[in-house]
Tab-separated table of C-alpha atoms (C1' of nucleotides) in Angstrom:
chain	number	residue	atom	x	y	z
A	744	UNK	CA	34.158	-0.591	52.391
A	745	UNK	CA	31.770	2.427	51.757
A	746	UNK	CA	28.350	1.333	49.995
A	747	UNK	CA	28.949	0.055	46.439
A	748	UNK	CA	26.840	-2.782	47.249
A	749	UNK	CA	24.031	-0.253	47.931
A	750	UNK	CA	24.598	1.735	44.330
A	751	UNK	CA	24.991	-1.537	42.821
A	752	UNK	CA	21.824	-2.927	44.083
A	753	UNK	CA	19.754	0.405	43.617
A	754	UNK	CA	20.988	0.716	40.010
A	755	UNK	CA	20.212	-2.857	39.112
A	756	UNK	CA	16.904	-2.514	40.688
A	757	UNK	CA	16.076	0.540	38.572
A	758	UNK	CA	16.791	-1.830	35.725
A	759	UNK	CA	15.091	-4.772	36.320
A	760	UNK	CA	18.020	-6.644	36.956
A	761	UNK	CA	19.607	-8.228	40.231
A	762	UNK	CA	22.387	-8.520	42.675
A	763	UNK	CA	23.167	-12.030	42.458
A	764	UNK	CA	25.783	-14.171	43.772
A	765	UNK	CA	28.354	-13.686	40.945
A	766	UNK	CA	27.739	-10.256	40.480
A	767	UNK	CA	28.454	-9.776	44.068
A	768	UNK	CA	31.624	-11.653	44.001
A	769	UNK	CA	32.662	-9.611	40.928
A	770	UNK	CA	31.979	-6.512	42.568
A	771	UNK	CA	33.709	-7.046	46.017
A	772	UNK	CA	36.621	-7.968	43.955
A	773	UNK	CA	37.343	-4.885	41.957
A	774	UNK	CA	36.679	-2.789	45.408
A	775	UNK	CA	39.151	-5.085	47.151
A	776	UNK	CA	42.175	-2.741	45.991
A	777	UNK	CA	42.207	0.298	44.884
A	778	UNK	CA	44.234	-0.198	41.369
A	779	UNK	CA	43.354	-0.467	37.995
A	780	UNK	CA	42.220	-3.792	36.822
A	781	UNK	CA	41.797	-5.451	33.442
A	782	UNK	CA	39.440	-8.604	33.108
A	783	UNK	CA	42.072	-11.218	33.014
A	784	UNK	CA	43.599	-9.939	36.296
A	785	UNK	CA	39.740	-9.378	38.327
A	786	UNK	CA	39.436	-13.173	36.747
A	787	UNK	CA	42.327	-15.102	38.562
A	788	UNK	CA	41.507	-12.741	41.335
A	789	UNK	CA	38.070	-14.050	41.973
A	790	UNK	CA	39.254	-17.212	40.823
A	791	UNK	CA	41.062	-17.771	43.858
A	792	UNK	CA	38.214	-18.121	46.083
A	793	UNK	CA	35.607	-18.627	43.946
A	794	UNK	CA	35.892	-20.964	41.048
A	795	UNK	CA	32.624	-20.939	39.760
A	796	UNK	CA	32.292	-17.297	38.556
A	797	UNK	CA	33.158	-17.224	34.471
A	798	UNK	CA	34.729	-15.021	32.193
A	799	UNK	CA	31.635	-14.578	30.344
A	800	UNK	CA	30.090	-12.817	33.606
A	801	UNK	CA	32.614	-10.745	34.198
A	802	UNK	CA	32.896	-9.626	30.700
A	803	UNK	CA	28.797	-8.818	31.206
A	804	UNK	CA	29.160	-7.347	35.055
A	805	UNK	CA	31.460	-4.557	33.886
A	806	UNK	CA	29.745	-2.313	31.921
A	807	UNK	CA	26.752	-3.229	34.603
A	808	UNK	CA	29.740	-1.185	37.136
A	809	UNK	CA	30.138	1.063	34.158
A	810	UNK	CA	26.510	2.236	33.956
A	811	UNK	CA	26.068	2.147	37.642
A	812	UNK	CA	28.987	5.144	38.057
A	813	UNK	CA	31.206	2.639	39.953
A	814	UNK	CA	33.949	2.796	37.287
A	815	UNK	CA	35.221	3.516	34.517
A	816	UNK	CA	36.785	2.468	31.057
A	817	UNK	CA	40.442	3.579	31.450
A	818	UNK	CA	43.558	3.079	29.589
A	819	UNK	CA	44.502	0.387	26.940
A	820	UNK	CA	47.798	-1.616	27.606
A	821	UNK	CA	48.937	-4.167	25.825
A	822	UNK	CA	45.719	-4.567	23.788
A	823	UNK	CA	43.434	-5.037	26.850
A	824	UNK	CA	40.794	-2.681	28.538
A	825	UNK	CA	41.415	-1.714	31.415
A	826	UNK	CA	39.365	-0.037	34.746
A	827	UNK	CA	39.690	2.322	37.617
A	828	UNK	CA	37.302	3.054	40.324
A	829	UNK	CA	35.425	6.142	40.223
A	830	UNK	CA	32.953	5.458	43.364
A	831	UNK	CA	34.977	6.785	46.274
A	832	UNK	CA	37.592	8.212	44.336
A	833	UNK	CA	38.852	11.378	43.364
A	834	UNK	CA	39.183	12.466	39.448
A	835	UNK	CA	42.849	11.994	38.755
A	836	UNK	CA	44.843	12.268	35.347
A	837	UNK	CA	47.380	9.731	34.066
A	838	UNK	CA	51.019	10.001	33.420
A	839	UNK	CA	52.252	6.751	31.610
A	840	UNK	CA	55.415	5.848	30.949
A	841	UNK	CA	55.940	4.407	27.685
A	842	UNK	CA	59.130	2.126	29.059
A	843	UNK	CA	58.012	0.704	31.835
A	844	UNK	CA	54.280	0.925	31.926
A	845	UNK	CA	54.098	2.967	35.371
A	846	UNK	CA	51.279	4.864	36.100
A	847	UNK	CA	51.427	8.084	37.944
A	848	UNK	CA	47.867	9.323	39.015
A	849	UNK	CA	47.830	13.101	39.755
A	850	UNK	CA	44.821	15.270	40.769
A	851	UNK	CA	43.932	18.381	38.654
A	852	UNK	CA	40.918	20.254	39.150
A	853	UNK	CA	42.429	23.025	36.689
A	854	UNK	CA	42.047	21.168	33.696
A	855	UNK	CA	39.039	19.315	34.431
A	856	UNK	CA	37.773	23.570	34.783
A	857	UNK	CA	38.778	24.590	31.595
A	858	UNK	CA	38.060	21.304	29.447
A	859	UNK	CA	34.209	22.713	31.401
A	860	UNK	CA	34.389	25.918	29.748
A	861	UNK	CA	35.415	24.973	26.281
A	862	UNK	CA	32.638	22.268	26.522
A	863	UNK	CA	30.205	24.917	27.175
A	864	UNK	CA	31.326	27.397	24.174
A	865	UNK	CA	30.272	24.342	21.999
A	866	UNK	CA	27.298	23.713	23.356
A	867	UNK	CA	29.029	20.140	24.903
A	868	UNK	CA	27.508	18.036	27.631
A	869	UNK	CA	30.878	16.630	29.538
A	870	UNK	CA	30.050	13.357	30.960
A	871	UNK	CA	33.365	12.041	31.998
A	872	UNK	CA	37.297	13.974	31.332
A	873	UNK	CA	39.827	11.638	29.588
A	874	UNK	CA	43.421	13.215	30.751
A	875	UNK	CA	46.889	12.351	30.634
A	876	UNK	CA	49.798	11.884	28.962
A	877	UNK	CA	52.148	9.472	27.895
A	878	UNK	CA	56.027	9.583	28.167
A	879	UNK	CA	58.984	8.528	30.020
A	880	UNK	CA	59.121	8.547	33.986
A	881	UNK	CA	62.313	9.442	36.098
A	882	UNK	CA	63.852	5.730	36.731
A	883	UNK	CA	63.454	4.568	32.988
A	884	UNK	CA	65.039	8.153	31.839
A	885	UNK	CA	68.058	7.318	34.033
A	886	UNK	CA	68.902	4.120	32.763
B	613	UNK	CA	50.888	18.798	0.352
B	614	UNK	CA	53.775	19.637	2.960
B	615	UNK	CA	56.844	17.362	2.841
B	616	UNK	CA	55.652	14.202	4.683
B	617	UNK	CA	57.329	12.120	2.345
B	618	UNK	CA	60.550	13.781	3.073
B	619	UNK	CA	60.064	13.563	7.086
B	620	UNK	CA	59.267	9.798	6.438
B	621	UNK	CA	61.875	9.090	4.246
B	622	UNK	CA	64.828	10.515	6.371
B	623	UNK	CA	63.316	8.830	9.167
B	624	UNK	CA	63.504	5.447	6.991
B	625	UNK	CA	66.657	5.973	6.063
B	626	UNK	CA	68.146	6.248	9.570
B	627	UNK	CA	66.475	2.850	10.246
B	628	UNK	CA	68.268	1.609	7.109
B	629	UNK	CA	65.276	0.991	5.920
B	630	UNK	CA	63.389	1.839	2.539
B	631	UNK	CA	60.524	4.152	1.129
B	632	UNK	CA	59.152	1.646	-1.024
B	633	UNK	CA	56.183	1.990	-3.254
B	634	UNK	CA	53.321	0.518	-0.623
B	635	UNK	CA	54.852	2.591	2.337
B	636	UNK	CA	54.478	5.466	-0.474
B	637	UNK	CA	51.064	5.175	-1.297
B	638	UNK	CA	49.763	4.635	2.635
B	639	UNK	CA	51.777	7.849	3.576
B	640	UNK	CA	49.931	9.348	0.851
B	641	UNK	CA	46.570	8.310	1.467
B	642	UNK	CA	46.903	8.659	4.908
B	643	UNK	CA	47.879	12.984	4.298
B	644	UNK	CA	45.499	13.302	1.557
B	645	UNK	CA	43.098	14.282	3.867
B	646	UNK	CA	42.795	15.956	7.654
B	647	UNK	CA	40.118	13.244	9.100
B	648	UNK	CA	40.998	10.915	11.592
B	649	UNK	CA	41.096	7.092	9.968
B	650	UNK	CA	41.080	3.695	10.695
B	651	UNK	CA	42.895	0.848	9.341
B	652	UNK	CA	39.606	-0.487	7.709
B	653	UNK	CA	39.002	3.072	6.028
B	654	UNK	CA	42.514	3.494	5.118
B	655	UNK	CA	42.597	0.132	3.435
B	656	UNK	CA	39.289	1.092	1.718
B	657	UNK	CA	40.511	4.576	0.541
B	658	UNK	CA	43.851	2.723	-1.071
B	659	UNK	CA	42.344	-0.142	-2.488
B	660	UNK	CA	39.739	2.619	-4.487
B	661	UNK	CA	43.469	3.257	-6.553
B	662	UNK	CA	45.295	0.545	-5.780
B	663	UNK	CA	44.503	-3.178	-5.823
B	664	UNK	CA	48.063	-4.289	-4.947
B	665	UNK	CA	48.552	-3.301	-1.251
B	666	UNK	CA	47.347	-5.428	1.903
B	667	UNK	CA	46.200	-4.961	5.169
B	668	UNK	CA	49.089	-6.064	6.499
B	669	UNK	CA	51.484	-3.701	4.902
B	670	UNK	CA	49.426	-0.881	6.130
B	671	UNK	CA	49.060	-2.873	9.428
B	672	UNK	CA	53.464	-2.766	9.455
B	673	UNK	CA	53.343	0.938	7.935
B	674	UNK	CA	51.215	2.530	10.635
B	675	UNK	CA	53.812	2.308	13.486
B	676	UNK	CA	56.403	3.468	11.155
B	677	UNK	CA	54.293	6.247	10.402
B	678	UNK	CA	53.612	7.333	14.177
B	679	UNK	CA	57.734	6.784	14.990
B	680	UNK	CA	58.358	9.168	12.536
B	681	UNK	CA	56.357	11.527	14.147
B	682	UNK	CA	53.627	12.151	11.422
B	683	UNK	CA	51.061	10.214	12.848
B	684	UNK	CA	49.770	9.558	16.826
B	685	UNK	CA	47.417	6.861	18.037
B	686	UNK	CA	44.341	8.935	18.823
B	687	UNK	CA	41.154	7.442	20.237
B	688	UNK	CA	39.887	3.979	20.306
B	689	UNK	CA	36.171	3.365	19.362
B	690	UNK	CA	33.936	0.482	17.914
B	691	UNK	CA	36.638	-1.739	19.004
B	692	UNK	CA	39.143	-0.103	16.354
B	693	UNK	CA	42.406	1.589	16.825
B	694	UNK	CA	42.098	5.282	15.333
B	695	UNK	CA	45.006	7.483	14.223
B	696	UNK	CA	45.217	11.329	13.609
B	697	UNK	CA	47.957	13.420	11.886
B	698	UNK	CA	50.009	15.051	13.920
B	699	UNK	CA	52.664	16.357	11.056
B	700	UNK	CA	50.970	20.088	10.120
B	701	UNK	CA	48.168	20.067	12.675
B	702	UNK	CA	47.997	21.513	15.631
B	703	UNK	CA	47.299	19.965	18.254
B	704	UNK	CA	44.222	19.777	19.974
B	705	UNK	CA	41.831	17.721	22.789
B	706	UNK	CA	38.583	15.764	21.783
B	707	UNK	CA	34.986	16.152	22.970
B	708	UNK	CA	33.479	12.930	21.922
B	709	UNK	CA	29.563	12.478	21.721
B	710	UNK	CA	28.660	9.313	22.914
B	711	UNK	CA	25.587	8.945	21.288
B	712	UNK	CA	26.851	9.760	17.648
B	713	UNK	CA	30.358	9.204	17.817
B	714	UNK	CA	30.860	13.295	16.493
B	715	UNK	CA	34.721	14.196	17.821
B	716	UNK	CA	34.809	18.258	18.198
B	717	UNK	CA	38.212	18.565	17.908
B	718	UNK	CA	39.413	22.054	20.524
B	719	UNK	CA	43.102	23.550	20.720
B	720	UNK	CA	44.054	24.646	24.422
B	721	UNK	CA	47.680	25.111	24.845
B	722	UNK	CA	46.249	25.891	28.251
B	723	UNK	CA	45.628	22.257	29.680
B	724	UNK	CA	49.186	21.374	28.630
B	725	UNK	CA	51.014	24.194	30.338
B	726	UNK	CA	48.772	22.710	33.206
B	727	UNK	CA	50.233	18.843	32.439
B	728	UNK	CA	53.703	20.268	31.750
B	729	UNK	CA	53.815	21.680	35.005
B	730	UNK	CA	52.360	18.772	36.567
B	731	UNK	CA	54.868	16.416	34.949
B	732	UNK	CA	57.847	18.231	35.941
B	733	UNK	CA	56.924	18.325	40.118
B	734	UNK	CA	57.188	14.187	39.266
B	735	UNK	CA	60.179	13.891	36.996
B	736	UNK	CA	57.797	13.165	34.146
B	737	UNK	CA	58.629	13.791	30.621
B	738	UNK	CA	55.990	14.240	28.530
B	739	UNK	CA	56.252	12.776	25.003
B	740	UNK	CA	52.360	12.864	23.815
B	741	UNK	CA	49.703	14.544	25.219
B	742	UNK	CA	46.310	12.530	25.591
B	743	UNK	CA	43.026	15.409	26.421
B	744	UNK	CA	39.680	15.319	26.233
B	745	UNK	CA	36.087	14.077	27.065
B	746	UNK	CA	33.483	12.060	26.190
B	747	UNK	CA	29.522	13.158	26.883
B	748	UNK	CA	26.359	14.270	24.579
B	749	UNK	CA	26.996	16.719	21.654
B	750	UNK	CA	24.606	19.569	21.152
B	751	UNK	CA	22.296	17.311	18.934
B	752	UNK	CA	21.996	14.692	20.233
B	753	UNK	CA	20.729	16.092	23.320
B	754	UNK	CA	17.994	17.882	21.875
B	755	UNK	CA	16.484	14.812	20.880
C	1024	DT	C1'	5.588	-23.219	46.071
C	1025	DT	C1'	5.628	-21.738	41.676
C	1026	DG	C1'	6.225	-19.535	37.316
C	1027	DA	C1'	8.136	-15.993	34.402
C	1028	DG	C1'	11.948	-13.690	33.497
C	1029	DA	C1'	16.716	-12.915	34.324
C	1030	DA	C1'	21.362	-14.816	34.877
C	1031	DT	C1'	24.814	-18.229	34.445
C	1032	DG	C1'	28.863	-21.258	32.670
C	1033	DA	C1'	30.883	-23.395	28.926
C	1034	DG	C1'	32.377	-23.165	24.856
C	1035	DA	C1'	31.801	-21.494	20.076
C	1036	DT	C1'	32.261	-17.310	17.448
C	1037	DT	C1'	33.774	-12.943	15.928
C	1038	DT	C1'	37.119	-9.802	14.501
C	1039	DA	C1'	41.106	-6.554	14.924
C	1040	DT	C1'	45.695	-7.279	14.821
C	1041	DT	C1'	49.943	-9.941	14.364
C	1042	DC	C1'	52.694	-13.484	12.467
C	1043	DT	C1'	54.764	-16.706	8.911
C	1044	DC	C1'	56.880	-17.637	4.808
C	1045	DA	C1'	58.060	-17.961	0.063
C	1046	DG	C1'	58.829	-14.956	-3.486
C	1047	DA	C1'	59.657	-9.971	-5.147
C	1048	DA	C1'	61.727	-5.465	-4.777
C	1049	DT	C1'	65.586	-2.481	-3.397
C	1050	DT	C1'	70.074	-0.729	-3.124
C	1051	DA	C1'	74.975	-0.488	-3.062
C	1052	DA	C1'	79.087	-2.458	-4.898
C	1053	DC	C1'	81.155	-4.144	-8.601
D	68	DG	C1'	73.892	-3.826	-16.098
D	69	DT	C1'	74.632	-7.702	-12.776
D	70	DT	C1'	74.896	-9.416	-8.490
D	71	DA	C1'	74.240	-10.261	-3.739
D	72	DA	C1'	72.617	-9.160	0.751
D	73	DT	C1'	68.922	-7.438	2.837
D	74	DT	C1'	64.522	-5.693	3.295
D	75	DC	C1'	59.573	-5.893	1.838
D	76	DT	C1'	55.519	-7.761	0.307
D	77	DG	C1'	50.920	-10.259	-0.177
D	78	DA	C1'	48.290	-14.047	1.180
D	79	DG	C1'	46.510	-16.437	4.366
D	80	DA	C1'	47.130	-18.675	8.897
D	81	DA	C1'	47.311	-17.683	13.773
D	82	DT	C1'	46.313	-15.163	18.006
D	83	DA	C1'	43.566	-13.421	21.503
D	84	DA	C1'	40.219	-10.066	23.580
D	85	DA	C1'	35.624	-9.556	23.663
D	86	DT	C1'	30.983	-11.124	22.451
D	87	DC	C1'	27.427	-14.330	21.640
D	88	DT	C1'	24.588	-18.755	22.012
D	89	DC	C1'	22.030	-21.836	24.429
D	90	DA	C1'	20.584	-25.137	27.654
D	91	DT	C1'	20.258	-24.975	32.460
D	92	DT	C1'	19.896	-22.641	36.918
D	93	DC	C1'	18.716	-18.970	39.871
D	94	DT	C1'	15.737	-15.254	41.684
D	95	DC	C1'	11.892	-13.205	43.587
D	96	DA	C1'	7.219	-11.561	43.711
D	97	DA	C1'	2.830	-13.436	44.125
DNA sequence: TTGAGAATGAGATTTATTCTCAGAATTAAC
DNA sequence: GTTAATTCTGAGAATAAATCTCATTCTCAA
């Protein structure tokens, strides 16, 4: 419930574009929860309660969210994109486990400070930190 | 020129399975140089020698070759899964220009101490670490 | 109210990756 | 060397996520 209706609308606005029904719907969805998302999931979501909001729009709103700072592309499971909130959140690195597809999000300002300072010895603009890791988490190592 | 082939082939071997020919020229092509690669470049770069191997061989060698520990999925772009060596190279974290698609490739043992640390407070165990950022290259931003 | 441009749903299309299958290669035992 | 059991292979079909097309509908400023 903060404002991503108000980016949303400002950002489209800067572009020309507008906040119209579907787009609305689309975006109320993914700020329903708080979890990642990947299209097919945010589709029988919305589908739910609104059965007149495609695939193709959703597939076209995203990167509208993208652009707008709202999210963000994330990891890639099981051959599908998926998304994360960035409005309203806090950065946040990924442990994955490779058994059981958990996802552990922990916050690290230390790395996100250093990946800064070997950006800047090569001259590099950092627009958005990509961090994680991918292994085995403590219930699948038991089994 | 290190000893790939022998890595790969004891790791075939405890699979009971076999270093044939194909899988011999994709290892091959693959180490012949440091670059990252795709499956359409690799398939270009083999089929320059070699008229007799298909995409899907390489397509069924790949996750051989990452299994075996010589290879690692590394980023994802244009829609195409990329690969880097990880046999003989160091590793390192990517700064990736968005504008050109330039990867600066950076070493920082640092940032893993960091997620090592991290991973142990949650019974993590870290198999592959995934590091870096994507944002405007030195270039590209002059422009 | 209206008109110009933007947005939509439906379904076709694209394209990386995976799968199928009949024939070829491999390897160990004889 | 031959054989037999198994693994591999190439070719092309199949799959499926993501994109595109297009005729129609919506939006909003004037």
């Amino acid at each position: 419930m903060g404002n991503e209706n108000l980016v949303f609308e400002k950002y489209l606005v800067s572009k020309g574009l507008k906040l119209t029904k579907p787009r609305k719907i689309i975006l109320n969805t993914v700020f329903a929860t708080h979890e990642h998302f990947n299209v097919d999931e945010l589709y029988d979501q919305i589908r739910k309660k609104h059965k007149d909001v495609s695939r193709a729009t959703i597939y076209r709103t995203i990167p509208l969210l993208v652009e707008a700072g709202l999210i963000k592309q994330s990891l890639r499971c099981l051959a599908k994109d998926h998304y994360e909130h960035t409005y309203g959140h806090n950065r946040h690195l990924h442990l994955i486990c490779e058994k059981c597809g958990k996802i552990i999000e922990v916050e690290s300002k230390e790395t996100e400070n250093i990946l800064n300072k070997l950006a800047k010895k090569h001259n590099f603009n950092i627009k958005e930190f990509n961090i994680g890791a991918k292994g085995i988490c403590n219930k699948c190592r038991k089994k």
